[in-house]
Coordinates of C-alpha atoms in Angstrom, one line a residue:
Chain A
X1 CA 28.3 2.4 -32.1
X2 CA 28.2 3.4 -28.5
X3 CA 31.3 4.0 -26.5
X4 CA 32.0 3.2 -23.0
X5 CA 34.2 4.5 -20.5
X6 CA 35.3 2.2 -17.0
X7 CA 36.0 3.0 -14.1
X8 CA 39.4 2.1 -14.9
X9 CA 39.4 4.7 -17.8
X10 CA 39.3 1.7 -20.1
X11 CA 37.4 2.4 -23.2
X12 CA 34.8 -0.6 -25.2
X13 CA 32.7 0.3 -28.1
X14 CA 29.7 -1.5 -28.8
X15 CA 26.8 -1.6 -30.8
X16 CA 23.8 0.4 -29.8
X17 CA 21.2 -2.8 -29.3
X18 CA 23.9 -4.4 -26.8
X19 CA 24.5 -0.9 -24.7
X20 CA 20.7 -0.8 -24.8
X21 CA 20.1 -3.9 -22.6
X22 CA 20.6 -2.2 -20.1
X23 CA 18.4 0.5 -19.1
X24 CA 20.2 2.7 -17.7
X25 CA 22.6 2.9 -20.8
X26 CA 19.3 3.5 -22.8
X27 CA 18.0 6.3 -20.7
X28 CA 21.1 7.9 -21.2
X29 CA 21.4 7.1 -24.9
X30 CA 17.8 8.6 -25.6
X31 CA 18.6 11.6 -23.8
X32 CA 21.8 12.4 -25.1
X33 CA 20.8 11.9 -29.2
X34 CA 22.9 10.9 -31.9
X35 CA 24.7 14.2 -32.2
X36 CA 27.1 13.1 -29.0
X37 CA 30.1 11.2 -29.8
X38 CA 32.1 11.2 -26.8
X39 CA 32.0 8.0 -24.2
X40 CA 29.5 7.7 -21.6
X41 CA 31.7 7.1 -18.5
X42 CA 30.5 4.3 -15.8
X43 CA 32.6 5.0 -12.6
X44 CA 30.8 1.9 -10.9
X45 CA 32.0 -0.5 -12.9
X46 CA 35.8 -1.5 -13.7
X47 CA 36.9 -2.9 -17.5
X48 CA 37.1 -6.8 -16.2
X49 CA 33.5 -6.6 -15.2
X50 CA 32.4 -4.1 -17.8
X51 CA 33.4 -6.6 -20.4
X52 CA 31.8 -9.6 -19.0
X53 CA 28.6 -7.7 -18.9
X54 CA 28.8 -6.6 -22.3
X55 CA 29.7 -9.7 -23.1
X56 CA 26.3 -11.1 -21.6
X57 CA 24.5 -8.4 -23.4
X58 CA 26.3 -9.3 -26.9
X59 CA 24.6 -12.4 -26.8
X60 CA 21.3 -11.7 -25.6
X61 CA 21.3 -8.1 -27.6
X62 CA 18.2 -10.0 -29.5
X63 CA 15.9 -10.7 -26.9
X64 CA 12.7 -9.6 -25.9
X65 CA 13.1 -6.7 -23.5
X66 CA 11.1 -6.8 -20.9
X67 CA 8.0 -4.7 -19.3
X68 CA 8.9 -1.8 -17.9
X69 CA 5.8 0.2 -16.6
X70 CA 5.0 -2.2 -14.0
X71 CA 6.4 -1.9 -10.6
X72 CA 9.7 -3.6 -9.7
X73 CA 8.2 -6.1 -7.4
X74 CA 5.9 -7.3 -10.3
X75 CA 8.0 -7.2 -12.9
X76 CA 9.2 -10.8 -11.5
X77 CA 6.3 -12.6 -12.6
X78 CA 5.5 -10.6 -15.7
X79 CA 8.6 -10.8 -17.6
X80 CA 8.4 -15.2 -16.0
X81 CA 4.2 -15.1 -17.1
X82 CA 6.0 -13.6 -20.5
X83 CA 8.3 -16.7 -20.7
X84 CA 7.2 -20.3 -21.1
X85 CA 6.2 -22.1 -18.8
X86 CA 9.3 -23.6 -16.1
X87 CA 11.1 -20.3 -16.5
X88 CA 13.5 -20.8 -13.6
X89 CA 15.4 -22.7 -15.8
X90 CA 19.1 -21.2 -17.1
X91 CA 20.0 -21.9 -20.4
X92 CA 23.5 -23.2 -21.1
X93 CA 25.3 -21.0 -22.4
X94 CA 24.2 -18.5 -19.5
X95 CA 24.8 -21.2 -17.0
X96 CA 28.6 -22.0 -18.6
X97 CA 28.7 -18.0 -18.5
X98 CA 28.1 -17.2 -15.0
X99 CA 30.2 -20.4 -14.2
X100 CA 32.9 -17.6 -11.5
X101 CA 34.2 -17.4 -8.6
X102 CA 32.4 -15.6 -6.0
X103 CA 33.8 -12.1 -6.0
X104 CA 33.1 -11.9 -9.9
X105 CA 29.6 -13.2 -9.3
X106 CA 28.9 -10.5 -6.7
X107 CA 30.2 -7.9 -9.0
X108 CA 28.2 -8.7 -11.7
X109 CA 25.5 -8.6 -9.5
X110 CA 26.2 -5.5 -8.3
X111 CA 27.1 -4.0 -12.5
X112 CA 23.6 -5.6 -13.3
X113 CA 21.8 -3.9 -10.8
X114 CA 23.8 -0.4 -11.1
X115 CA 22.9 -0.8 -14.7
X116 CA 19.6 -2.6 -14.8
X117 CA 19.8 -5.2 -16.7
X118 CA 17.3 -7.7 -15.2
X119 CA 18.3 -10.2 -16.7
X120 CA 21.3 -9.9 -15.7
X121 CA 20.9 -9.6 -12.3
X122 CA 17.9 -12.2 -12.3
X123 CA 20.6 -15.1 -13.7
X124 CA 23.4 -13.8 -11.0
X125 CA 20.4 -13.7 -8.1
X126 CA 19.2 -17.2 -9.3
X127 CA 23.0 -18.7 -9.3
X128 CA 23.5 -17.4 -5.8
X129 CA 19.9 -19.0 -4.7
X130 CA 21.2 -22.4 -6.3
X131 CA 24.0 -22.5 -4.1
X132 CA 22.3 -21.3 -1.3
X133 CA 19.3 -23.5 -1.4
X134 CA 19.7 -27.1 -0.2
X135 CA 22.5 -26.1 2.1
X136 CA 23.1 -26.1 5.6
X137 CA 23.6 -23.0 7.8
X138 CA 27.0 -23.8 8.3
X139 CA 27.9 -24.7 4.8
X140 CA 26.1 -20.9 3.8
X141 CA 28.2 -19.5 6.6
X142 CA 31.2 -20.9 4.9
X143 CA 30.5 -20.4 1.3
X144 CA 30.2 -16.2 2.1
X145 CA 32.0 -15.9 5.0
X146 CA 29.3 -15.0 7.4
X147 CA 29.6 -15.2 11.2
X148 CA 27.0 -17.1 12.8
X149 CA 25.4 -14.2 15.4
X150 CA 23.2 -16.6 17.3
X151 CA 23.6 -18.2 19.9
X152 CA 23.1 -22.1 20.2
X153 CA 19.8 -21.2 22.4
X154 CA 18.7 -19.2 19.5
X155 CA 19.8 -21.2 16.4
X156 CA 18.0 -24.2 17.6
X157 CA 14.9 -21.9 18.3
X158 CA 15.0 -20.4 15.0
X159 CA 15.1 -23.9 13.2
X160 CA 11.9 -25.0 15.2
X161 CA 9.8 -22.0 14.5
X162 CA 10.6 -22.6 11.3
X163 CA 10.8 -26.5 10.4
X164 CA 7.2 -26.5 9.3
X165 CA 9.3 -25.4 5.9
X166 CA 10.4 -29.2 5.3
X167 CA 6.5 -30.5 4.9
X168 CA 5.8 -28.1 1.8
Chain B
X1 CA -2.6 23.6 16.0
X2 CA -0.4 21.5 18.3
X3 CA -1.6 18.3 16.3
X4 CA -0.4 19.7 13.3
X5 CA 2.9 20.2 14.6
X6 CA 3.1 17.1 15.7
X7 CA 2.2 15.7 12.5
X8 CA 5.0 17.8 11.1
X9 CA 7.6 16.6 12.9
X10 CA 7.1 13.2 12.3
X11 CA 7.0 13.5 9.2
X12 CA 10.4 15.4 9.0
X13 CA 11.5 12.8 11.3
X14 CA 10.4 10.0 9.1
X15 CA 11.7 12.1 6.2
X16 CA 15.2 11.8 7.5
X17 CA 14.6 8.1 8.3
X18 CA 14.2 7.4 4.9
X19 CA 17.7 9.0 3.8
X20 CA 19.4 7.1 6.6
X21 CA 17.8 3.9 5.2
X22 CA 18.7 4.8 1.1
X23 CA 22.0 5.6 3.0
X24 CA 22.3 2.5 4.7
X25 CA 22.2 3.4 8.3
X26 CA 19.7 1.0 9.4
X27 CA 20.5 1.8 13.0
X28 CA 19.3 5.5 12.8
X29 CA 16.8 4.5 10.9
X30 CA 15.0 2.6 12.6
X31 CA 15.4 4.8 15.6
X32 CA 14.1 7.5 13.5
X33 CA 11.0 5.7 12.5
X34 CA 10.0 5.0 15.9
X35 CA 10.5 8.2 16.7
X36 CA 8.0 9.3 14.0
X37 CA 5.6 6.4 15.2
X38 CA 5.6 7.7 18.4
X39 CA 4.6 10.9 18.2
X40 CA 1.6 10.1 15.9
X41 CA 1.1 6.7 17.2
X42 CA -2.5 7.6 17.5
X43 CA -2.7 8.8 13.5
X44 CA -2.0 5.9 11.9
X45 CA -2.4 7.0 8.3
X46 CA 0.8 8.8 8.6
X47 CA 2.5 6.9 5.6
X48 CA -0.4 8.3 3.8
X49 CA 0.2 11.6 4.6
X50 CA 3.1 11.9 3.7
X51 CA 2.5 9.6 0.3
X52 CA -0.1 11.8 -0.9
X53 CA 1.8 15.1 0.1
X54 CA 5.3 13.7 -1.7
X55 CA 3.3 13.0 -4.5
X56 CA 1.7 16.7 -4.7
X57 CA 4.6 18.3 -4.4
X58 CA 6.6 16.0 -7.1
X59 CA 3.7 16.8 -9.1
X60 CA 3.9 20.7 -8.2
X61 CA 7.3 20.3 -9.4
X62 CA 7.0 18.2 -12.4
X63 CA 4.1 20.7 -13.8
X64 CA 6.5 24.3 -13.0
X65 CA 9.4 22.4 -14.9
X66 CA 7.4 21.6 -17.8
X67 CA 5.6 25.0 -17.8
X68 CA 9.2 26.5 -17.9
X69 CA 10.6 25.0 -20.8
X70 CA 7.3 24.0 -22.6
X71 CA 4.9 26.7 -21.9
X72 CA 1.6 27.0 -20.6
X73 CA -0.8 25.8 -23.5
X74 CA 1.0 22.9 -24.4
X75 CA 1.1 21.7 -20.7
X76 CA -2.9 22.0 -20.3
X77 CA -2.7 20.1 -23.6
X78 CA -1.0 17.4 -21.9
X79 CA -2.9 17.3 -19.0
X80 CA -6.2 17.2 -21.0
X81 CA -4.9 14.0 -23.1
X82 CA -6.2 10.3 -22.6
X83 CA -4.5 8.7 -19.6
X84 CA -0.7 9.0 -19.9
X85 CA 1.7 7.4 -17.4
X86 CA 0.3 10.6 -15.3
X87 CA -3.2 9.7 -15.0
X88 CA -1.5 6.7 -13.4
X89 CA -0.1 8.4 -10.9
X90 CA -3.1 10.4 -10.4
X91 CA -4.7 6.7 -9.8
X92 CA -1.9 5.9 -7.2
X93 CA -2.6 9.1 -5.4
X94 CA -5.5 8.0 -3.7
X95 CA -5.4 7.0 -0.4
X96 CA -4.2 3.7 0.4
X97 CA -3.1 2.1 3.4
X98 CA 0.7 1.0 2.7
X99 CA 3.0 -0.8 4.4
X100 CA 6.6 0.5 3.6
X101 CA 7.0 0.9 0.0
X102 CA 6.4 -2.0 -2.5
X103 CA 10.4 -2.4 -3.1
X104 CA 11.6 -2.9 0.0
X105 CA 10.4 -3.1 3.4
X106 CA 11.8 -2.0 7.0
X107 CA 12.6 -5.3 8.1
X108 CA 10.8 -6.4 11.4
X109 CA 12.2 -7.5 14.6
X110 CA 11.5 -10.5 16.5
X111 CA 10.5 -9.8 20.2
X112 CA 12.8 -12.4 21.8
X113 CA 10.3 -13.0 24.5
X114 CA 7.6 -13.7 21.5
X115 CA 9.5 -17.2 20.2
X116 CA 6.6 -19.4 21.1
X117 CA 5.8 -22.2 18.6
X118 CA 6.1 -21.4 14.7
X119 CA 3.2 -19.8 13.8
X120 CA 2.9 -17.4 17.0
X121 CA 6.7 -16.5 17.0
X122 CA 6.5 -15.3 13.2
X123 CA 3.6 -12.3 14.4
X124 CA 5.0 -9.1 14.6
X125 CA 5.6 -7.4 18.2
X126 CA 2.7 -4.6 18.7
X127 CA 5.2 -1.5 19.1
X128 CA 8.9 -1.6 19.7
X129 CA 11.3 -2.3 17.2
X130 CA 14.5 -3.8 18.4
X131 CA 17.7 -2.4 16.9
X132 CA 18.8 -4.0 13.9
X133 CA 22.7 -4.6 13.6
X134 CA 24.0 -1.7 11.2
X135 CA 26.5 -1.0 9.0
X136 CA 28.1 -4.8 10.1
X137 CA 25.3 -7.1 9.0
X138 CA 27.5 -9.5 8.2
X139 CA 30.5 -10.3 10.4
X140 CA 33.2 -12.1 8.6
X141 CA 34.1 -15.8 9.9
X142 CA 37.4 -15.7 8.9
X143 CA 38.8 -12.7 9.1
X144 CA 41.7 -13.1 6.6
X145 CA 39.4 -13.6 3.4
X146 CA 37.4 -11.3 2.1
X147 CA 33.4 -11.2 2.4
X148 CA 32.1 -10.4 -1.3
X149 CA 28.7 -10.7 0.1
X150 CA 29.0 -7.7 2.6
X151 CA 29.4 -5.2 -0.8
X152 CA 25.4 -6.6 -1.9
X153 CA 22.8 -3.7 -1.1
X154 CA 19.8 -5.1 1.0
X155 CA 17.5 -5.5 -1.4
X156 CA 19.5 -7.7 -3.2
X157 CA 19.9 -9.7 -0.4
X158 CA 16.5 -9.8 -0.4
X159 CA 16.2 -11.2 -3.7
X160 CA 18.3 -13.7 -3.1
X161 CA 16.8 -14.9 -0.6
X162 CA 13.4 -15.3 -2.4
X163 CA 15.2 -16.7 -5.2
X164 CA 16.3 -19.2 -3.1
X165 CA 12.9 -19.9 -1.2
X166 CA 11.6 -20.2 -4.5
X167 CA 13.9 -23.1 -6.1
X168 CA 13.8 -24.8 -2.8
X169 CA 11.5 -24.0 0.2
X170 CA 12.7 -26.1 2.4
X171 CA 16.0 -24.2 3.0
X172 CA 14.0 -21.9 4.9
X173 CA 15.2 -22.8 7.8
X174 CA 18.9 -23.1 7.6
X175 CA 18.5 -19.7 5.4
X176 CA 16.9 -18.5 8.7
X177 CA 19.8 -20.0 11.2
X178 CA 22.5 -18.4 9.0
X179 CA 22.8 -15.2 10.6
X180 CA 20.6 -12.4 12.0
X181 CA 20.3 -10.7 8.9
X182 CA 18.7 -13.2 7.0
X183 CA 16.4 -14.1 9.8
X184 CA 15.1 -10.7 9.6
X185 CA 14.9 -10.8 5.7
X186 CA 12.3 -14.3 6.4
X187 CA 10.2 -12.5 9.1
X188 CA 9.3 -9.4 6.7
X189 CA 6.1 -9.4 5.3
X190 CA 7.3 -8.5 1.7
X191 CA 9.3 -11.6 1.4
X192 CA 5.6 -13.7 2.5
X193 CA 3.8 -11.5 -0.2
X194 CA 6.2 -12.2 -2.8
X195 CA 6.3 -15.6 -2.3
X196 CA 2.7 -15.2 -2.6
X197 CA 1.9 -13.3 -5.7
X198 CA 4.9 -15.4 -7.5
X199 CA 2.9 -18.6 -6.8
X200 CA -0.6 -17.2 -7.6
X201 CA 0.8 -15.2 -10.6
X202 CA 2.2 -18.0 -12.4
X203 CA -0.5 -20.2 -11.5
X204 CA -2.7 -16.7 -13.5
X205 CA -5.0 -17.4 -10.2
X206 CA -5.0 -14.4 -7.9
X207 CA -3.2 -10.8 -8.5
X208 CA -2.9 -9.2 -5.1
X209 CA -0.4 -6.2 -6.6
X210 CA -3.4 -4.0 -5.1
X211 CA -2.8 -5.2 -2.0
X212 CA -1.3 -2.6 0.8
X213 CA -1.7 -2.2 4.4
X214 CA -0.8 0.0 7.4
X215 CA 1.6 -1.3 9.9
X216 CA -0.9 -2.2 12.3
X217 CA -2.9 -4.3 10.4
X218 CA 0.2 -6.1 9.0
X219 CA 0.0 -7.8 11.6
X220 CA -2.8 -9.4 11.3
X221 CA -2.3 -9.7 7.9
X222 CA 0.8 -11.5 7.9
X223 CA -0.8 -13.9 9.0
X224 CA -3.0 -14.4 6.3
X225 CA -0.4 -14.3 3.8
X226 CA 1.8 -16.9 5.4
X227 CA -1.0 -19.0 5.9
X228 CA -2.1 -18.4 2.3
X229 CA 1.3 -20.0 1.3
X230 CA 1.1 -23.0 3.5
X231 CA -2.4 -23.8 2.7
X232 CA -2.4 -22.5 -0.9
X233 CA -5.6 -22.9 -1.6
X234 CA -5.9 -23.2 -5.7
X235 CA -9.2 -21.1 -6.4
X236 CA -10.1 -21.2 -9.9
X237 CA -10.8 -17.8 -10.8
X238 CA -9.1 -14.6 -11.3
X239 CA -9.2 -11.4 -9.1
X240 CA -8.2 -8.8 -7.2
X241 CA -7.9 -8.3 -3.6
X242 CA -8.1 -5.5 -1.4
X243 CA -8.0 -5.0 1.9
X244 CA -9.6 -2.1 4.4
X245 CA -8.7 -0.8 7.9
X246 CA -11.9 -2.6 9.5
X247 CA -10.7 -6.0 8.7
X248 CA -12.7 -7.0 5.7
X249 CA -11.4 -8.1 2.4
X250 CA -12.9 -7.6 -1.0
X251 CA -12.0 -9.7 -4.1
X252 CA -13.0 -9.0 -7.0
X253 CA -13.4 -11.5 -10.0
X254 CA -14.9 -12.0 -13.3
X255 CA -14.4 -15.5 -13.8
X256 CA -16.2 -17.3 -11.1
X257 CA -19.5 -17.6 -9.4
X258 CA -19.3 -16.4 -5.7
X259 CA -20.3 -18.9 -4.1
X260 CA -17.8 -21.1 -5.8
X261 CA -14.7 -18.7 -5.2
X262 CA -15.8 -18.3 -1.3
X263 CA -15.6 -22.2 -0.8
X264 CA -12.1 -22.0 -2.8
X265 CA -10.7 -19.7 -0.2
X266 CA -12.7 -21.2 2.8
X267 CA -9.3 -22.2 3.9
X268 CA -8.1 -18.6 4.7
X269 CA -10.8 -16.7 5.1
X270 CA -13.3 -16.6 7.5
X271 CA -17.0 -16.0 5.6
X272 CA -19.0 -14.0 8.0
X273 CA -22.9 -14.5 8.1
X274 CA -23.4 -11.6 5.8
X275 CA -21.1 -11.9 3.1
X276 CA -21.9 -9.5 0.5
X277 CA -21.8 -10.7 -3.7
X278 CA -22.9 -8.1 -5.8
X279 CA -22.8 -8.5 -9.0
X280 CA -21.2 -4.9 -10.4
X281 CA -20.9 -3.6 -13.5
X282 CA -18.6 -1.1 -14.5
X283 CA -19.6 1.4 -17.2
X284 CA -18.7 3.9 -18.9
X285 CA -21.5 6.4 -20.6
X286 CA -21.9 6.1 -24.4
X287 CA -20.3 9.1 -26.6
X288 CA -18.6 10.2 -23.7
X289 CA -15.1 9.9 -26.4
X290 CA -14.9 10.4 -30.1
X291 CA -11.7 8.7 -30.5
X292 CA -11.2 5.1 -30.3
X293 CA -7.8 5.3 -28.5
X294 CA -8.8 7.1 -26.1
X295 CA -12.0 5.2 -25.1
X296 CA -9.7 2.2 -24.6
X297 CA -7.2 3.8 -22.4
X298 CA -10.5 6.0 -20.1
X299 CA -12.0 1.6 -19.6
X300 CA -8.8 0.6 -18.7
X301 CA -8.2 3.3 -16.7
X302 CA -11.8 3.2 -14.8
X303 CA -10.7 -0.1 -14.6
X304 CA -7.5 0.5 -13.1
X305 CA -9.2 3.5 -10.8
X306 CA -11.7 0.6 -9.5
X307 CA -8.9 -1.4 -8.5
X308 CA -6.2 1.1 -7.3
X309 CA -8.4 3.6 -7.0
X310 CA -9.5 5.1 -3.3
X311 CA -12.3 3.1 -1.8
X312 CA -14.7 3.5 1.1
X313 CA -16.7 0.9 2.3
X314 CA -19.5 2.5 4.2
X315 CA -22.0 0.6 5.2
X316 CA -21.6 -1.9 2.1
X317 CA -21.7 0.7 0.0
X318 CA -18.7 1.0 -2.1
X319 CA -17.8 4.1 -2.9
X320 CA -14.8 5.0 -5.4
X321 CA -13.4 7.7 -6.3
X322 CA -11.2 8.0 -9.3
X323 CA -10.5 10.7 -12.2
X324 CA -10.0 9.4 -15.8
X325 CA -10.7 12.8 -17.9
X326 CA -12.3 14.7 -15.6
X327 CA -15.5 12.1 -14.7
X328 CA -15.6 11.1 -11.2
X329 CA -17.6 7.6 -11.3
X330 CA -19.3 6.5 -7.9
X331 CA -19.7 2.9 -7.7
X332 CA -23.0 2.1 -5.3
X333 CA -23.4 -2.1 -5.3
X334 CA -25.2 -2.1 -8.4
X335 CA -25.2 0.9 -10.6
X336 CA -22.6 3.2 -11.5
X337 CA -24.0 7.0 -10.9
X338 CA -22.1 9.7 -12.9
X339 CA -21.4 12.7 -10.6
X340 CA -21.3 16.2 -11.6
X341 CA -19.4 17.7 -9.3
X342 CA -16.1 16.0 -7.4
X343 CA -17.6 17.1 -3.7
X344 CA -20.4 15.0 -4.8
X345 CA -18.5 11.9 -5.6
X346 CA -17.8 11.6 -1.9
X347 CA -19.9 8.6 -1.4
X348 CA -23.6 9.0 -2.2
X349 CA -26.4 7.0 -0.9
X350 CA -28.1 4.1 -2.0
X351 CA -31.9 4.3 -2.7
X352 CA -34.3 2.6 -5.1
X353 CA -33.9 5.2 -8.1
X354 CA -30.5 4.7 -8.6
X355 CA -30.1 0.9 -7.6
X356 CA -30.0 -1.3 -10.5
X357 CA -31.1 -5.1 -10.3
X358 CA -28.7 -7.2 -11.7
X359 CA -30.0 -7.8 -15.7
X360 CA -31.2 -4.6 -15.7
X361 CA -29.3 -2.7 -18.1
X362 CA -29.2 1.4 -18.3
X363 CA -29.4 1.5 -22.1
X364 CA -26.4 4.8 -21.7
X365 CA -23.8 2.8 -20.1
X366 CA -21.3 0.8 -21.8
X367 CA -20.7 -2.2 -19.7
X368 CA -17.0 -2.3 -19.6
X369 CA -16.4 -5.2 -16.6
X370 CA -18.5 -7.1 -14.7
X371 CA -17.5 -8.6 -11.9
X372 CA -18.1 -9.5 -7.9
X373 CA -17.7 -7.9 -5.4
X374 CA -17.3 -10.5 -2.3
X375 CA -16.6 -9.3 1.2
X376 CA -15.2 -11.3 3.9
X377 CA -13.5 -11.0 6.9
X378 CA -9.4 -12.1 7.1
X379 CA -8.7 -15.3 8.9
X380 CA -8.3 -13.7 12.4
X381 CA -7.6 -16.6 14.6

């Protein structure tokens, strides 16, 4: 068993094959040997979003790891290549999982990456993109609270330059 | 040398560029790099420079640590070994031409007086950055709730916005009108090459990981790679791309006949009268190992040295220079020539006693790959 420390001081205590989806946690573990016993402390991550990570990693402690002596820009298509074939898809209990509120999403984004667990953070990045994609500016604006920095002039510009997107 | 010192200060300046950017100061940052640009705006391998000196001294580092708590014999030890993740780095030494790094690239201003039609406004301006918005890139719209998305780092912005691309690419412009910030994200080059290698990747068509440029000839190349996702062209075989400084392009592929893979990009690339297919084989002398492993890791490594490797293309000769235990291979269009010495392996001539007609196998050689070499020039209009 592997303990955990919050950043909230909270302690969790997990099995070695969850802690090891991520890869930060397994770095550590395989540095620090089996003679340790004392809690690896995560100061960027608090104990709500600690535990819906782990919780994430309980379930998928199973799973193929994947490829990690490629770059990070191909990993993408080399863990997807690994996959079958429509690999953009979410499976349900992932999807019912990452069913939050925007804050937690975020965070979880943020724990995934600070961690690295690319799964993780690929399932949080791909949630974002489904709400993004299909929108209107205005609708993303509203969904993350983004000020619109253009100008009329410019928006209008922008969307020609770029409305050859549609016909794809 | 006042060169020199020039040199050295840009590359301090860019040095303390890229801590602003890791730190988030996009602002200073980008000043910084133009700063750095400036002075050496005339050297424009500078991102090499600096690559291959980082690297040396990394490596300086790396071997003083490991003599300190390992000791001198078994370090040599390692060093002799079949190619570990070091070799590979020795591989990615060489001299490339890079834009930014592969995770995450300066993002790239528009001019504002550049907004012509859609495919002119997305080419990058010649010199001067404008200055990106820093540490607000998002403004909230209301300002009573809070905005989760301003706590994202920038290259996970970036991700999202490929994911999103991806699953839908006809958001592209409303992702684009959102704000500033993602309109940048949509103008960078990485976001085009991603977009890119994800499509020809899955499709197990075309892996253009090799693929790095200076910042000058992004420009042009940009081009190409947007234009390689609108058109996308579905050639049948599998290769490798590269690209050099003069303009021209070599893919490599095993699976197809030239001729055949030329008309599949014909689309994108613009076939010059004198388009060179060689047929090259890649070989590796006989006995040169004992053990099995590590005669499968030296191929895939020469392999790997071919690809990543440093190239010269002089006079359509292709010269490469890569180390997997010590051999330094030079690849001439048709026969592999085994140097002795590494000053030799700086490009060596062509001439009827060492060039090799295609089907005529030196009986020492191993062929490992075979392949063609096709060069063409980049779309330029």
């Amino acid at each position: 068993m592997v303990k955990l420390t919050s950043s909230d001081l909270v302690e969790f205590s997990v099995e070695r094959t969850v802690a090891e989806r991520s890869v930060l946690l397994k770095n550590m573990l395989e540095d620090i040997g089996d003679s340790d016993d004392s809690a690896i402390p995560l100061p960027n991550v608090n104990a709500g979003i600690l535990k819906k990570v782990l919780e994430y990693c309980e379930r998928h402690k199973n799973d193929a790891l994947p490829a990690t002596d490629t770059a990070p820009d191909v990993d993408d298509f080399g863990a997807a290549a690994q996959k079958k074939s429509g690999s953009d898809d979410i499976d349900e209990w992932d999807s019912a999982f990452i069913k939050v509120d925007n804050d937690l999403l975020f965070e979880i984004i943020l724990a995934a990456n600070y961690l690295d667990i690319k799964a993780l953070l690929d399932l949080g990045c791909k949630t974002v993109a489904n709400m993004i994609k299909g929108k209107s500016a205005e609708q993303i604006r509203d969904m993350f609270n983004i000020e619109n920095d253009f100008t009329p002039e410019e928006e209008e510009q922008i969307r020609r330059e770029n409305e050859w997107a549609a016909d794809i | 040398m006042i060169i020199e010192d020039k040199v050295e200060r840009a590359i301090s300046l860019y040095r303390e560029a890229s801590v602003c950017e890791r730190e988030g100061r996009l602002g200073d940052a980008l000043a910084k790099f133009r700063q750095a640009t400036r002075i050496v705006h005339k050297e424009p391998d500078i991102d090499r420079i600096i690559r291959n000196r980082t690297h040396y001294e990394q490596r300086q580092q790396r071997h003083h640590r490991l003599v300190e708590t390992e000791g001198e014999k078994i370090v040599e030890k390692k060093n002799k070994s079949a190619v570990s993740s070091d070799g590979e780095e020795d591989l990615q030494a060489q001299n490339y031409y890079t834009f930014g790094t592969v995770e995450q690239d300066t993002p790239l201003l528009l001019n504002g007086n550049s907004l012509a039609n859609g495919m002119a406004a997305l080419l990058l301006p010649d010199e001067e950055y404008n200055r990106v918005p820093t540490d607000s890139r998002f403004n909230p719209k209301n300002q009573a709730i809070p905005t989760p998305i301003s706590k994202l780092p920038s290259e996970i912005i970036t991700h999202l916005i490929r994911w999103s691309l991806v699953l839908d690419f006809s958001s592209l412009p409303e992702i684009a009108s959102t704000c500033k910030y993602f309109h940048h994200q949509t103008l960078t080059q990485a976001l085009w090459r991603w977009l890119c290698r994800k499509h020809y990747t899955a499709n197990n068509i075309l892996n253009t990981s090799v693929v790095m440029l200076n910042a000058q000839l992004a420009q042009k190349y940009r081009k190409c790679w947007l234009t390689l996702w609108i058109e996308k062209p579905r050639p049948s075989l599998e290769g490798y791309l590269r690209l050099f400084a003069d303009g021209s392009m070599l893919l490599w592929t095993t699976s197809v006949e030239p001729s055949k893979a030329l008309k599949d990009l014909n689309g994108i690339m613009e076939i010059p009268n004198h388009t060179y297919s060689l047929e090259l084989a890649l070989g590796r002398k006989k006995n040169l190992s004992k053990k099995e492993a590590r005669e499968k890791a030296a191929s895939v490594a020469a392999l790997k040295g071919l690809l990543f490797g440093s190239w010269r293309l002089e006079d359509d000769v292709l010269v490469m220079n890569s180390t997997v235990d010590g051999v330094y291979w030079i690849l001439t269009p048709i026969s592999p020539v085994q140097a002795q010495n590494p000053k030799d392996a700086e490009w060596c001539e062509v001439n009827d006693e060492n060039m090799i007609l295609p089907g005529n196998k030196v009986p020492e050689w191993d062929i490992i790959a075979t392949g063609w070499l096709i060069k063409a020039k980049i779309f330029t209009k």
